Amino acid sequence: MSGLDAVAGGTIAAVPTREGRAAQAADSVAGAQARRPTMRFTRPVPVMAAVTVAGPAEQAGPLGGRFDRLLADHLVGQRTWEMAEAHFQEMAAEMAIAAAGLRRQDIDAVLGGDLQNQLGATGFAARIIDLPMLGLYGACATCGEGLLLGAALCDAGLCRHVLVVVSSHHHAAERQFRFPTEFGTQLPPTAQWTATGAAAFVLGGGDIAGGAAPPGPDGDGGDGGASRRERNKHTRRHGDEAADGDGDDRGRASGGNGDVHGAAAGAAAASRRPCIVAATPGRVVDMGVKDPYDMGGAEAPAAADTILRHLRGRDLGPRAFSAIVTGDLARYGRPVCEDLLRQEGVEANLRDCGERLYDFARQDVHAGGSGAACCGLVLAADLLPRVRAGEWERLLFVATGALLSKTSYQQGQSIPCVAHAVEIVAPGLGERA
Amino acid sequence: MMANAEERRRYAALRARHKPPLPHLNNLILAFVVGGSICAVGQVFYNYFSRRGLPPEQAGAFTAVAIVAIGALLTGVGLYDEIARVGGMGASLPISGFANSIVSPAMEYKREGWVLGVGARMFGVAGPVVVYGLLAALLVAIVYLGAHGQLSLPGWLRP
């Protein structure tokens, strides 16, 4: 009787009213977030290619020699800044697919984003890229958002290869967020310089999404869907076992010949490439900063929040990472973020993409770079090569974005900010991740 | 996450510790040099127009036209924004800065067409100067005329 009472009581207590149910659901969501703030991929997702298209000011910076394509001017033969930016994305996408050694039909989805209203550059570029496209807006954090989602799509076996492309254009951003480009104005030292350029990444080709599956003539043969899903189911299961630590060789072999082949080929490919092993999507954090000329200061709490949640979710200390690189907090936002981490008992020396893109001694960019392309350019031209070369074993890339618009700050609203973390490990380290 | 008032206050204090002070002295000196140079150029024009026999009021108006033309030209060739980056208010306050604030949106929005682009947005930056300049002129005129006893209400408004 007492057992029955308990069940009945439990049921009634658990679902007394609609409000109660909602509260319970909210509780369980919060609980789940507290337990698992981090996405840990079942298998490392290789970054097959990372290419850059850089504008004139970016070429003059310290990474100038490492970009894949250098633009002669801000218009690249187009009529408007906006169309020029779309053209950057087209170039970057084409170069990335070639650099990955793939054909266009091998890409199952494009995740693209930029800073223009209604994702202008991405939408217009997608006409030419002509592949299934999902537009993303995370302001300057778009690169992290794209890598996170791309890795998740590959990991889930839903896509063989995903192309992530981000861009920004200094002049297009200036006229949209601030003033006409030729308008003369003096900015405070905390202002940041929107980068001109685009970065594109190809993810996949590992052992997750049937990397060994022969690509059909149009990328997805008539029977491809079902059989690939079946394969994916297998590989997923192996992945889960490996992640749980109880998968063994025998278990893997039982998956069938195709799987073993796929896993072997994928592992070989993955051994040469940096791999995404985990990611933490950011919460939107608004600490009441209203100054659009201090975005680093506005974004720092979002970055600190995501870094803390990632470290907690991965159960790792900051020293487990060769480098923690924030998106574009720039000169004055990065120390604020370090302070915030210190308050939580985490001593970490951060690096920042906004401080890396330009030469402060020669270029008048105030606090540093920003824009969706900024951290994409630095990641592709500077960070990933270091990971690939083994100089860094484990990189935490935390792209930060300020989700403001001209309308919102003119109406006196504070700046909501977000940061997405992506953990990238050196080739061959994936299995130990 | 939306910070409450206390969290905002604490964060503002933390941010203030890292925020660099505005380089006021530097800005003042550069504004003086740049603004002063523009005025000196204006003076050269004024003297020239005066020597050519224009009365002071007309020489002043011609000088303004010349400085506006130079400001517009420098904006067109992409130099004025660089000057203003250094000179700040020293470049924005003279009438050449006003020219820059009208020519720069005209250039920027030409791509949206002559009507909805140039025509509609040319005064996007300078508009407030025109509106509040007129308002200020009106108020000053009322005060001036009132002080000189010359302010009289029109007949239909008189009690």
Short mmCIF file of C-alpha atoms in Angstrom, two decimals, chain A residues 112-419:
data_model
loop_
_atom_site.label_atom_id
_atom_site.label_comp_id
_atom_site.label_asym_id
_atom_site.label_seq_id
_atom_site.Cartn_x
_atom_site.Cartn_y
_atom_site.Cartn_z
CA GLY A 112 27.26 30.06 -43.81
CA GLY A 113 27.07 33.39 -42.08
CA ASP A 114 28.09 37.02 -42.26
CA LEU A 115 27.25 40.33 -40.61
CA GLN A 116 24.95 41.83 -43.19
CA ASN A 117 21.25 42.31 -42.58
CA GLN A 118 19.30 39.20 -43.58
CA LEU A 119 22.65 37.41 -44.12
CA GLY A 120 23.04 39.24 -47.42
CA ALA A 121 26.45 37.90 -48.39
CA THR A 122 25.63 34.31 -47.49
CA GLY A 123 22.34 34.23 -49.33
CA PHE A 124 23.75 35.77 -52.48
CA ALA A 125 26.88 33.61 -52.40
CA ALA A 126 24.71 30.51 -52.01
CA ARG A 127 23.27 31.17 -55.46
CA ILE A 128 26.70 30.47 -56.91
CA ILE A 129 27.88 27.85 -54.40
CA ASP A 130 24.62 26.09 -55.25
CA LEU A 131 24.59 23.54 -52.45
CA PRO A 132 22.08 22.96 -49.64
CA MET A 133 22.61 26.00 -47.43
CA LEU A 134 21.76 26.83 -43.85
CA GLY A 135 22.31 30.46 -42.87
CA LEU A 136 23.64 31.22 -39.42
CA TYR A 137 23.79 34.47 -37.51
CA GLY A 138 25.99 34.68 -34.46
CA ALA A 139 27.63 38.02 -35.28
CA CYS A 140 31.38 37.53 -34.84
CA ALA A 141 30.75 34.13 -33.19
CA THR A 142 29.32 32.69 -36.40
CA CYS A 143 32.51 30.78 -37.17
CA GLY A 144 32.31 28.88 -33.86
CA GLU A 145 28.60 28.26 -34.36
CA GLY A 146 29.20 26.88 -37.85
CA LEU A 147 32.03 24.58 -36.77
CA LEU A 148 29.98 23.31 -33.84
CA LEU A 149 26.92 22.57 -35.94
CA GLY A 150 28.97 21.20 -38.83
CA ALA A 151 30.79 18.82 -36.53
CA ALA A 152 27.47 17.75 -35.01
CA LEU A 153 25.95 17.06 -38.44
CA CYS A 154 28.98 14.97 -39.44
CA ASP A 155 29.09 13.22 -36.09
CA ALA A 156 25.42 12.33 -36.28
CA GLY A 157 26.04 10.78 -39.67
CA LEU A 158 23.61 13.16 -41.33
CA CYS A 159 26.26 14.64 -43.60
CA ARG A 160 29.43 13.24 -45.11
CA HIS A 161 31.05 16.63 -45.48
CA VAL A 162 29.95 20.03 -44.31
CA LEU A 163 31.28 23.31 -45.62
CA VAL A 164 31.40 26.13 -43.10
CA VAL A 165 31.89 29.59 -44.57
CA VAL A 166 31.96 32.95 -42.82
CA SER A 167 32.73 36.41 -44.05
CA SER A 168 32.70 40.06 -43.13
CA HIS A 169 33.48 43.26 -44.99
CA HIS A 170 34.81 46.32 -43.24
CA HIS A 171 32.97 48.81 -45.40
CA ALA A 172 29.70 46.86 -45.54
CA ALA A 173 29.72 46.59 -41.75
CA GLU A 174 30.67 50.25 -41.27
CA ARG A 175 27.78 51.53 -43.31
CA GLN A 176 25.32 49.10 -41.74
CA PHE A 177 26.31 49.41 -38.09
CA ARG A 178 27.97 52.84 -37.95
CA PHE A 179 28.53 55.57 -40.53
CA PRO A 180 29.17 55.86 -44.28
CA THR A 181 32.69 54.67 -44.99
CA GLU A 182 34.04 58.08 -45.97
CA PHE A 183 32.50 59.86 -42.98
CA GLY A 184 35.22 61.24 -40.75
CA THR A 185 34.94 60.36 -37.09
CA GLN A 186 37.21 59.68 -34.18
CA LEU A 187 36.73 56.43 -32.28
CA PRO A 188 37.66 55.56 -28.70
CA PRO A 189 40.60 53.17 -28.12
CA THR A 190 38.20 50.31 -27.30
CA ALA A 191 36.61 50.36 -30.76
CA GLN A 192 37.37 47.44 -33.05
CA TRP A 193 38.06 47.13 -36.75
CA THR A 194 35.78 44.83 -38.74
CA ALA A 195 37.90 42.47 -40.79
CA THR A 196 37.50 42.13 -44.55
CA GLY A 197 37.64 38.62 -45.87
CA ALA A 198 36.22 35.16 -45.66
CA ALA A 199 37.22 31.81 -44.23
CA ALA A 200 35.89 28.42 -45.24
CA PHE A 201 36.30 25.05 -43.59
CA VAL A 202 35.43 21.56 -44.76
CA LEU A 203 34.51 19.17 -41.98
CA GLY A 204 33.96 15.44 -42.20
CA GLY A 205 35.63 12.63 -44.02
CA GLY A 206 36.25 10.83 -40.77
CA ASP A 207 34.87 7.46 -39.85
CA ILE A 208 31.57 8.87 -38.70
CA ALA A 209 29.49 9.64 -41.70
CA GLY A 210 30.53 6.73 -43.90
CA GLY A 211 33.68 8.48 -45.04
CA ALA A 212 34.53 5.47 -47.19
CA ALA A 213 31.17 5.44 -48.91
CA PRO A 214 31.75 5.87 -52.63
CA PRO A 215 30.29 9.20 -53.61
CA GLY A 216 27.47 8.75 -56.09
CA PRO A 217 27.36 10.69 -59.33
CA ASP A 218 25.16 13.33 -57.76
CA GLY A 219 26.35 12.88 -54.23
CA ASP A 220 23.42 10.76 -53.12
CA GLY A 221 22.54 7.73 -55.18
CA GLY A 222 19.06 6.30 -55.17
CA ASP A 223 19.88 3.68 -52.58
CA GLY A 224 22.41 5.84 -50.78
CA GLY A 225 20.10 7.17 -48.14
CA ALA A 226 18.96 3.98 -46.49
CA SER A 227 22.23 2.11 -46.68
CA ARG A 228 24.17 5.10 -45.44
CA ARG A 229 21.81 5.54 -42.56
CA GLU A 230 22.27 1.88 -41.75
CA ARG A 231 26.03 2.26 -41.82
CA ASN A 232 25.81 5.38 -39.78
CA LYS A 233 23.80 3.56 -37.17
CA HIS A 234 26.61 1.07 -36.87
CA THR A 235 29.38 3.58 -36.72
CA ARG A 236 27.44 5.61 -34.25
CA ARG A 237 27.13 2.65 -31.99
CA HIS A 238 30.85 2.03 -32.18
CA GLY A 239 31.42 5.63 -31.43
CA ASP A 240 29.25 5.42 -28.36
CA GLU A 241 31.08 2.40 -27.15
CA ALA A 242 34.41 4.04 -27.65
CA ALA A 243 33.21 7.10 -25.83
CA ASP A 244 31.97 5.01 -22.95
CA GLY A 245 35.29 3.33 -22.78
CA ASP A 246 33.90 -0.19 -23.08
CA GLY A 247 34.21 -0.61 -26.83
CA ASP A 248 36.80 -3.14 -27.85
CA ASP A 249 38.22 -4.37 -31.12
CA ARG A 250 35.90 -7.33 -31.25
CA GLY A 251 32.91 -5.05 -30.91
CA ARG A 252 34.14 -2.95 -33.77
CA ALA A 253 34.73 -5.86 -36.06
CA SER A 254 31.18 -7.10 -35.59
CA GLY A 255 29.95 -4.07 -37.46
CA GLY A 256 30.59 -5.69 -40.83
CA ASN A 257 33.19 -5.27 -43.53
CA GLY A 258 32.00 -1.94 -44.82
CA ASP A 259 32.26 -0.46 -41.38
CA VAL A 260 35.69 -1.74 -40.67
CA HIS A 261 36.88 -0.42 -43.99
CA GLY A 262 35.21 2.91 -43.38
CA ALA A 263 36.65 3.20 -39.91
CA ALA A 264 40.15 2.34 -41.10
CA ALA A 265 40.10 4.77 -44.00
CA GLY A 266 38.58 7.42 -41.81
CA ALA A 267 41.13 6.90 -39.08
CA ALA A 268 43.96 7.16 -41.59
CA ALA A 269 42.55 10.41 -42.92
CA ALA A 270 41.86 11.69 -39.45
CA SER A 271 45.40 10.99 -38.36
CA ARG A 272 46.67 13.75 -40.64
CA ARG A 273 44.11 16.35 -39.76
CA PRO A 274 43.16 18.43 -36.77
CA CYS A 275 39.90 17.12 -35.34
CA ILE A 276 36.99 18.67 -33.53
CA VAL A 277 36.27 16.51 -30.50
CA ALA A 278 33.92 18.61 -28.42
CA ALA A 279 32.04 21.87 -28.42
CA THR A 280 29.99 24.03 -26.11
CA PRO A 281 27.24 26.21 -27.49
CA GLY A 282 27.09 29.53 -25.74
CA ARG A 283 24.44 31.09 -23.57
CA VAL A 284 23.51 34.65 -24.40
CA VAL A 285 24.93 36.82 -21.66
CA ASP A 286 24.01 40.48 -21.19
CA MET A 287 25.91 42.31 -18.47
CA GLY A 288 24.36 45.65 -19.28
CA VAL A 289 27.14 47.09 -21.45
CA LYS A 290 25.62 49.61 -23.86
CA ASP A 291 28.69 50.99 -25.58
CA PRO A 292 28.87 49.71 -29.17
CA TYR A 293 32.48 50.92 -29.24
CA ASP A 294 33.48 48.48 -26.50
CA MET A 295 32.35 45.13 -27.85
CA GLY A 296 35.27 43.29 -26.27
CA GLY A 297 34.10 44.52 -22.89
CA ALA A 298 30.54 43.46 -23.68
CA GLU A 299 31.57 40.01 -24.94
CA ALA A 300 34.06 39.09 -22.22
CA PRO A 301 31.43 37.68 -19.78
CA ALA A 302 29.92 35.49 -22.51
CA ALA A 303 33.37 34.15 -23.34
CA ALA A 304 34.16 33.48 -19.69
CA ASP A 305 30.81 31.72 -19.22
CA THR A 306 31.37 29.42 -22.20
CA ILE A 307 34.99 28.66 -21.26
CA LEU A 308 33.94 27.76 -17.71
CA ARG A 309 31.10 25.57 -18.91
CA HIS A 310 33.37 23.85 -21.40
CA LEU A 311 36.07 23.15 -18.82
CA ARG A 312 33.45 21.86 -16.39
CA GLY A 313 31.71 19.78 -19.05
CA ARG A 314 34.99 18.23 -20.18
CA ASP A 315 36.26 17.93 -16.63
CA LEU A 316 39.52 19.52 -17.73
CA GLY A 317 41.60 22.34 -16.32
CA PRO A 318 42.86 25.22 -18.44
CA ARG A 319 46.31 23.60 -18.47
CA ALA A 320 44.94 20.65 -20.42
CA PHE A 321 44.76 23.05 -23.38
CA SER A 322 47.80 24.17 -25.30
CA ALA A 323 45.94 27.37 -26.00
CA ILE A 324 42.58 28.94 -25.27
CA VAL A 325 41.89 31.46 -28.00
CA THR A 326 38.93 33.80 -27.79
CA GLY A 327 37.21 35.18 -30.87
CA ASP A 328 37.59 38.89 -30.81
CA LEU A 329 37.60 40.34 -27.35
CA ALA A 330 40.59 42.39 -28.53
CA ARG A 331 43.09 44.22 -26.39
CA TYR A 332 40.86 45.40 -23.61
CA GLY A 333 38.24 42.66 -23.51
CA ARG A 334 40.69 39.77 -23.13
CA PRO A 335 42.10 40.88 -19.75
CA VAL A 336 38.54 41.41 -18.52
CA CYS A 337 37.73 37.82 -19.49
CA GLU A 338 40.87 36.57 -17.72
CA ASP A 339 39.78 38.45 -14.60
CA LEU A 340 36.31 36.91 -14.77
CA LEU A 341 37.85 33.42 -15.05
CA ARG A 342 40.18 34.19 -12.14
CA GLN A 343 37.17 35.12 -10.02
CA GLU A 344 35.90 31.60 -10.68
CA GLY A 345 39.25 30.11 -9.71
CA VAL A 346 40.47 29.45 -13.25
CA GLU A 347 43.91 30.82 -14.09
CA ALA A 348 44.20 30.94 -17.84
CA ASN A 349 46.31 32.96 -20.24
CA LEU A 350 44.04 33.65 -23.14
CA ARG A 351 45.03 34.57 -26.65
CA ASP A 352 42.71 36.55 -28.82
CA CYS A 353 42.10 36.53 -32.56
CA GLY A 354 41.33 40.25 -32.56
CA GLU A 355 44.83 40.93 -31.27
CA ARG A 356 46.42 38.58 -33.78
CA LEU A 357 45.07 39.84 -37.10
CA TYR A 358 46.60 43.31 -37.21
CA ASP A 359 49.90 44.93 -36.39
CA PHE A 360 49.14 47.47 -33.67
CA ALA A 361 52.38 49.34 -34.24
CA ARG A 362 51.67 50.04 -37.89
CA GLN A 363 47.90 49.71 -38.24
CA ASP A 364 45.42 52.04 -36.58
CA VAL A 365 42.79 49.46 -35.66
CA HIS A 366 42.23 50.71 -32.09
CA ALA A 367 41.60 47.66 -29.86
CA GLY A 368 41.98 45.09 -32.64
CA GLY A 369 39.97 43.13 -35.15
CA SER A 370 36.38 41.97 -35.11
CA GLY A 371 33.81 40.70 -37.56
CA ALA A 372 32.76 37.22 -38.53
CA ALA A 373 35.86 36.85 -40.71
CA CYS A 374 38.31 37.90 -37.99
CA CYS A 375 38.40 34.72 -35.93
CA GLY A 376 37.82 32.63 -39.05
CA LEU A 377 40.91 34.10 -40.72
CA VAL A 378 43.05 33.66 -37.61
CA LEU A 379 41.79 30.12 -37.01
CA ALA A 380 42.46 29.02 -40.56
CA ALA A 381 45.74 30.88 -41.11
CA ASP A 382 47.35 30.69 -37.70
CA LEU A 383 45.70 28.40 -35.15
CA LEU A 384 44.87 25.32 -37.21
CA PRO A 385 48.35 25.18 -38.81
CA ARG A 386 49.83 25.10 -35.32
CA VAL A 387 47.50 22.27 -34.32
CA ARG A 388 48.21 20.42 -37.56
CA ALA A 389 51.96 20.74 -37.03
CA GLY A 390 51.62 19.36 -33.53
CA GLU A 391 52.85 22.59 -31.93
CA TRP A 392 49.57 22.67 -30.06
CA GLU A 393 47.92 19.44 -28.99
CA ARG A 394 44.62 20.75 -27.81
CA LEU A 395 43.09 24.07 -28.79
CA LEU A 396 39.98 25.64 -27.33
CA PHE A 397 38.62 28.09 -29.87
CA VAL A 398 36.00 30.38 -28.40
CA ALA A 399 34.34 32.59 -30.99
CA THR A 400 32.56 35.57 -29.45
CA GLY A 401 29.79 37.68 -30.88
CA ALA A 402 27.88 40.82 -29.93
CA LEU A 403 24.26 40.42 -30.97
CA LEU A 404 23.48 44.08 -31.36
CA SER A 405 22.05 46.04 -34.25
CA LYS A 406 22.10 49.73 -35.07
CA THR A 407 18.44 49.85 -34.08
CA SER A 408 18.98 48.14 -30.73
CA TYR A 409 21.79 50.39 -29.54
CA GLN A 410 20.15 53.54 -30.84
CA GLN A 411 17.11 52.53 -28.81
CA GLY A 412 19.31 52.35 -25.75
CA GLN A 413 19.40 48.58 -25.32
CA SER A 414 22.38 46.84 -23.80
CA ILE A 415 24.37 44.36 -25.89
CA PRO A 416 23.54 40.63 -25.63
CA CYS A 417 26.62 38.56 -26.33
CA VAL A 418 27.34 34.94 -27.08
CA ALA A 419 30.42 32.72 -27.33
#
